[in-house]
Coordinates of C-alpha atoms in Angstrom, one line a residue:
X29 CA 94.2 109.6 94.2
X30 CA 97.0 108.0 96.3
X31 CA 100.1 106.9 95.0
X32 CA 102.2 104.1 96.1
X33 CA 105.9 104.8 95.6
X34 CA 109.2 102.9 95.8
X35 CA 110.6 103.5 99.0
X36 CA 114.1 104.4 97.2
X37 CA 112.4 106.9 95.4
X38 CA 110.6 108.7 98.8
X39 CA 112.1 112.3 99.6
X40 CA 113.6 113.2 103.1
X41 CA 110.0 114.8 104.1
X42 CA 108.4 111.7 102.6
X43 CA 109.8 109.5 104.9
X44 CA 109.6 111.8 107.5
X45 CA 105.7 112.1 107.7
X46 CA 105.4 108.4 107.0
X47 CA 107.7 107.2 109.8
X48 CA 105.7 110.1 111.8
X49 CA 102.0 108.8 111.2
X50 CA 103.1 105.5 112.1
X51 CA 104.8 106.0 115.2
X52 CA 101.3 108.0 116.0
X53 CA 99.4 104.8 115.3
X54 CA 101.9 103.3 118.0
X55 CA 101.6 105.9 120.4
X56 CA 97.7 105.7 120.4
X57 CA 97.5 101.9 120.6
X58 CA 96.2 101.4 116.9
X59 CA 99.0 99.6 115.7
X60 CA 99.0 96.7 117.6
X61 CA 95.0 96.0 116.6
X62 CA 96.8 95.1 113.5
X63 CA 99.3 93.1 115.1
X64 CA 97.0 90.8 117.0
X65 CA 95.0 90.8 113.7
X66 CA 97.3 89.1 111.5
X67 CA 98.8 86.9 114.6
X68 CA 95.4 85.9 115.3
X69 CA 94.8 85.0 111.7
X70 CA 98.1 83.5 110.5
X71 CA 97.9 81.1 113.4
X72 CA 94.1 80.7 112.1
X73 CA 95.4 79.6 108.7
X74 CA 95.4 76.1 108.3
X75 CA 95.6 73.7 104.8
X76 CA 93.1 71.7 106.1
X77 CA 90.7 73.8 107.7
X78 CA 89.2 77.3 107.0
X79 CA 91.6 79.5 106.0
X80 CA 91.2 83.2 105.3
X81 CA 94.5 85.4 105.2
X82 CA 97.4 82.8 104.2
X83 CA 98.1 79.5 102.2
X84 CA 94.6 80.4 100.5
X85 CA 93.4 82.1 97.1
X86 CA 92.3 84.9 99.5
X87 CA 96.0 85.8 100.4
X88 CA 96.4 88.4 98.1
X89 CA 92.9 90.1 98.5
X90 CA 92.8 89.9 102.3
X91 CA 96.1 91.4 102.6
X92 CA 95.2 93.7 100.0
X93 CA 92.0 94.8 102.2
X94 CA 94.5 94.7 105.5
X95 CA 97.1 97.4 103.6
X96 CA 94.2 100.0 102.6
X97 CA 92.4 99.8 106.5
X98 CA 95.9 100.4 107.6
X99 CA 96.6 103.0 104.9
X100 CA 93.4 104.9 105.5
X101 CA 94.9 104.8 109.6
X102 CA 97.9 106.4 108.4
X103 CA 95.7 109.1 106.7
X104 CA 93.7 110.4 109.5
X105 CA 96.8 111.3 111.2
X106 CA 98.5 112.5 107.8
X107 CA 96.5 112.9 104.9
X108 CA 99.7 113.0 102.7
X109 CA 101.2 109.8 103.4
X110 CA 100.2 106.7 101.3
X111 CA 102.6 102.7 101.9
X112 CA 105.5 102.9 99.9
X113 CA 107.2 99.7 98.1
X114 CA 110.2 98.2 99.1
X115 CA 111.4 96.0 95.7
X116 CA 113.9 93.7 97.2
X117 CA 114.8 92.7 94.0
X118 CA 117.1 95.5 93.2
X119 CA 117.6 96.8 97.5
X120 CA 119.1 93.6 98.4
X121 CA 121.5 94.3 101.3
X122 CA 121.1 95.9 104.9
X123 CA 122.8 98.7 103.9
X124 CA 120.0 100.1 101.5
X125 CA 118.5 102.8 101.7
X126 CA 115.2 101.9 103.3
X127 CA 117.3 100.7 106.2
X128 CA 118.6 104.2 106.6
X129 CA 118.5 105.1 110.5
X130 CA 116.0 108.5 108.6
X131 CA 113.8 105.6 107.7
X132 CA 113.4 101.7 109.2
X133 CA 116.8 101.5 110.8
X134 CA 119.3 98.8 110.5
X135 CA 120.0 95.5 111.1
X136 CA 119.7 93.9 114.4
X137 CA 123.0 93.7 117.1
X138 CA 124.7 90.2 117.0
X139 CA 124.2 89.6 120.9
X140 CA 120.2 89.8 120.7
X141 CA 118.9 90.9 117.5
X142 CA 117.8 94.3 118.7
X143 CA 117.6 97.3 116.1
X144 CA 119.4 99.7 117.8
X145 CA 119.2 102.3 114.8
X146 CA 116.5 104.2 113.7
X147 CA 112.6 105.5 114.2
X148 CA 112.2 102.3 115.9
X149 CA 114.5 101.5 117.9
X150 CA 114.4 100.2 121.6
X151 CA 116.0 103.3 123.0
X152 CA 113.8 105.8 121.2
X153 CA 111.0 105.2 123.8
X154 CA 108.5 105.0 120.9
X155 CA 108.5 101.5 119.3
X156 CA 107.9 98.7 122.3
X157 CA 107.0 95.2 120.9
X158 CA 103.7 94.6 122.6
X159 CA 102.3 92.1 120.7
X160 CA 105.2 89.6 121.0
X161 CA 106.2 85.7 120.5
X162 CA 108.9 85.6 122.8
X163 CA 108.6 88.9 125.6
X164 CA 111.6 90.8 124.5
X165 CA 110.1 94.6 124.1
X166 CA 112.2 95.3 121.7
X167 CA 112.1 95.1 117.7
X168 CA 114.4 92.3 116.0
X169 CA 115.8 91.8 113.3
X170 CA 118.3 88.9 112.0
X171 CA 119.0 89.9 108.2
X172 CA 120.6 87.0 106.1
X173 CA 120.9 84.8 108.4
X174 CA 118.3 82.4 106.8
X175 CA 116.2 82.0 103.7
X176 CA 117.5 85.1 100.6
X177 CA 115.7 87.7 99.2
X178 CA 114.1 86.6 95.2
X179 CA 115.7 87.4 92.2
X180 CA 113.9 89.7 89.9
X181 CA 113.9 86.4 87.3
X182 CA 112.6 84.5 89.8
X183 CA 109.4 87.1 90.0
X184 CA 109.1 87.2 86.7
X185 CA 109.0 83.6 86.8
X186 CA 106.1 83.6 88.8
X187 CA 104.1 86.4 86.9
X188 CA 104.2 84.4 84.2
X189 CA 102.3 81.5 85.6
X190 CA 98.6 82.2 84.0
X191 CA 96.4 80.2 86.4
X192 CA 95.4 82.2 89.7
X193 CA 95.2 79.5 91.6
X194 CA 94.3 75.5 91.9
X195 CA 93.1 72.9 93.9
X196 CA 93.6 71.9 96.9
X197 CA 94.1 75.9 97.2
X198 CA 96.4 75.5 100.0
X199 CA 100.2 75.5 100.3
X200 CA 100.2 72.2 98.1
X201 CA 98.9 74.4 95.1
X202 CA 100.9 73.4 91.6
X203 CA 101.0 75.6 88.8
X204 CA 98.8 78.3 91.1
X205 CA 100.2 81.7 90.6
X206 CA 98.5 82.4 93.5
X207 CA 100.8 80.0 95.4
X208 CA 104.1 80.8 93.7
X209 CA 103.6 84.4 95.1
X210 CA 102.9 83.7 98.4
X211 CA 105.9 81.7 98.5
X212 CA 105.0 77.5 99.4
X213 CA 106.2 76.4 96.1
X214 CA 109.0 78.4 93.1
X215 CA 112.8 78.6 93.5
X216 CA 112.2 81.5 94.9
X217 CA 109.5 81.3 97.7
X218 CA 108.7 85.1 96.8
X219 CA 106.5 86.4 99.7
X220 CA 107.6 83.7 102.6
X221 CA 111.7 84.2 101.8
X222 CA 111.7 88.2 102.3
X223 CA 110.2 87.7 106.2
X224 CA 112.5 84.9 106.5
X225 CA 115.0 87.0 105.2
X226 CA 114.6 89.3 107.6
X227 CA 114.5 87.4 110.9
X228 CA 113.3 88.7 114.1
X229 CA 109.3 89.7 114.4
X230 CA 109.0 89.1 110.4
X231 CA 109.6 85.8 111.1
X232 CA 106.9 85.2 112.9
X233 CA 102.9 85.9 113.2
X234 CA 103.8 88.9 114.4
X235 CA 105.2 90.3 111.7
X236 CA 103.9 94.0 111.2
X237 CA 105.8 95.3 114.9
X238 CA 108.4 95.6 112.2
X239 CA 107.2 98.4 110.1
X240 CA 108.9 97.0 106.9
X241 CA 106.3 94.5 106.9
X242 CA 104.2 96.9 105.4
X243 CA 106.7 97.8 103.0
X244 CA 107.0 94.2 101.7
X245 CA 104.0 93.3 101.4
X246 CA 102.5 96.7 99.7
X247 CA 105.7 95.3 96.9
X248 CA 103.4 91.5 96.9
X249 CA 100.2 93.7 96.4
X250 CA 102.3 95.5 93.3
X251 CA 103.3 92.5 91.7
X252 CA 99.8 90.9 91.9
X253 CA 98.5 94.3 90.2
X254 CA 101.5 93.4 88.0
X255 CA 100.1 90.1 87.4
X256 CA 96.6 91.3 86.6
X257 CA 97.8 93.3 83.8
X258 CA 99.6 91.4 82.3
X259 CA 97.3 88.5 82.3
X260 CA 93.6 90.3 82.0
X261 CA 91.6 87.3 81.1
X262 CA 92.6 85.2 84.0
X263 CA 89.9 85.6 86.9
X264 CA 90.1 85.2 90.5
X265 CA 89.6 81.4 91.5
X266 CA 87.6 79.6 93.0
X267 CA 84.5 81.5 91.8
X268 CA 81.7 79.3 94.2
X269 CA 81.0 77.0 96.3
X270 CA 84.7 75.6 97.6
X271 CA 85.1 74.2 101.1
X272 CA 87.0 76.1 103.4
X273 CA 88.2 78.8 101.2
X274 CA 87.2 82.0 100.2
X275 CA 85.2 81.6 97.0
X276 CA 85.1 85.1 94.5
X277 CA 82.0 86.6 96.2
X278 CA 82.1 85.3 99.9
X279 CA 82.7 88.2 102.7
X280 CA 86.4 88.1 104.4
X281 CA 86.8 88.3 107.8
X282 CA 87.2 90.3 110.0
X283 CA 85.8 93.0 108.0
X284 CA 82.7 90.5 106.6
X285 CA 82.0 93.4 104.3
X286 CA 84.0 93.0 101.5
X287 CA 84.6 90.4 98.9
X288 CA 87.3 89.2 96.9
X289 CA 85.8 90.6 94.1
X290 CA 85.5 93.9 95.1
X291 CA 89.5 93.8 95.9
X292 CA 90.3 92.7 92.4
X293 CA 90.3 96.8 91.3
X294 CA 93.0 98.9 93.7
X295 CA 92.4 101.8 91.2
X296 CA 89.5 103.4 93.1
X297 CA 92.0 103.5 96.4
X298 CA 95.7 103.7 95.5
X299 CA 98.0 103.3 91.8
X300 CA 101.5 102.1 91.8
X301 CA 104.5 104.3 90.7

């Protein structure tokens, strides 16, 4: 069974393989398939239109489905490595320790926003940005300089909310747990703030060239497990037969073989330390 660990708790060799099998996912082109998969989608997304992998009650399943595809990646090149957690609520600053130049480098240089530290930086000749918004080759990052990372009140805020989601199950969503998480509505904009926070490619649709994207959002998938414990009775919504979303037990794409449902149980894949 594979075990998801915070990132601060990793040892030397655990970050080692992990920064290892992803650069090998890089190297062999991989990667990027998931780049241009979430682009494709979070452009896709719309409030008003079929909407899949944001600002929809399947946000937490699809990107649930996206983290074990790319997890399962990372284990036919390593069969050691599972996604760690980065909880932002207590590593706060760019000078933590899962922006450690042994692990997902630094901040981004004042003139253009280009890590220069690190596994993935420009220089390395191992991490070009291929996939991009604006043509720069190089992985950005602009940390602070807009939206702040949530409190741990403000999370616990939000995993109190007992409802999974509501109508119109978009970004307008009140009182939608869901919703909360994902960031549109809450003081603290949980999910959205932390790529805002970050700047650069994390900003964008683009997000996973930056490797902590992975990082963050295997923390969202935690705190939705978090959420399911602590509120067992409350069940995935819609269940059927809701325009343009993804009802409990309609297929997902791209994979269109896998369900909601069958994404509401991690236990059979991965458990959170």
């Amino acid at each position: 069974m594979a075990v998801r660990k915070n990132q601060a708790n990793l040892t030397a060799t655990e970050k080692r393989n992990f920064v290892n099998a992803v650069l090998e996912l890089k190297r062999t082109g991989v990667y990027d398939g998931f780049v241009r998969t979430h682009n494709e989608f979070i452009m896709s997304d719309r409030d008003d239109s079929d909407r899949v992998g944001h600002r929809s009650p399947s946000f937490l399943p699809w990107h649930r489905r996206f983290l074990i595809q790319f997890e399962q990646e990372l284990q036919k090149v390593d069969s050691s490595v599972t996604l760690p957690y980065w909880d932002w609520t207590a590593d706060r600053t760019a000078n933590a320790s899962i922006f450690g130049a042994d692990f997902m480098g630094g901040n981004g240089r004042s003139r253009d926003a280009q890590v220069t530290t690190g596994p993935f930086a420009y220089s390395t000749g191992k991490w070009n940005i291929n996939v991009s918004v604006d043509n720069r080759p190089f992985l950005q990052r602009e940390m602070g300089a807009a939206g702040t990372l949530p409190t741990r009140a403000q999370v616990d805020a939000v995993l109190a909310m007992p409802v999974y989601d509501t109508a119109p199950w978009n970004s307008a969503s009140e009182g939608s747990f869901r919703n909360y998480l994902e960031g549109w509505r809450g003081a603290g904009r949980v999910h959205n703030n932390v790529h805002v926070w970050m700047g650069g490619q994390m900003a964008t649709g683009v997000s996973p060239n930056d490797p902590v994207f992975w990082l963050h959002h295997a923390h969202i998938d935690k705190l939705w497990s978090d959420w399911q414990r602590m509120h067992p009775a409350s069940a995935y919504l819609p269940a059927a037969g809701t325009t343009n979303v993804v009802d409990l037990n309609d297929t997902m794409r791209p994979w269109n073989n896998v369900t909601p449902a069958q994404m509401l149980d991690h236990s059979a894949y991965y458990t959170y330390a």
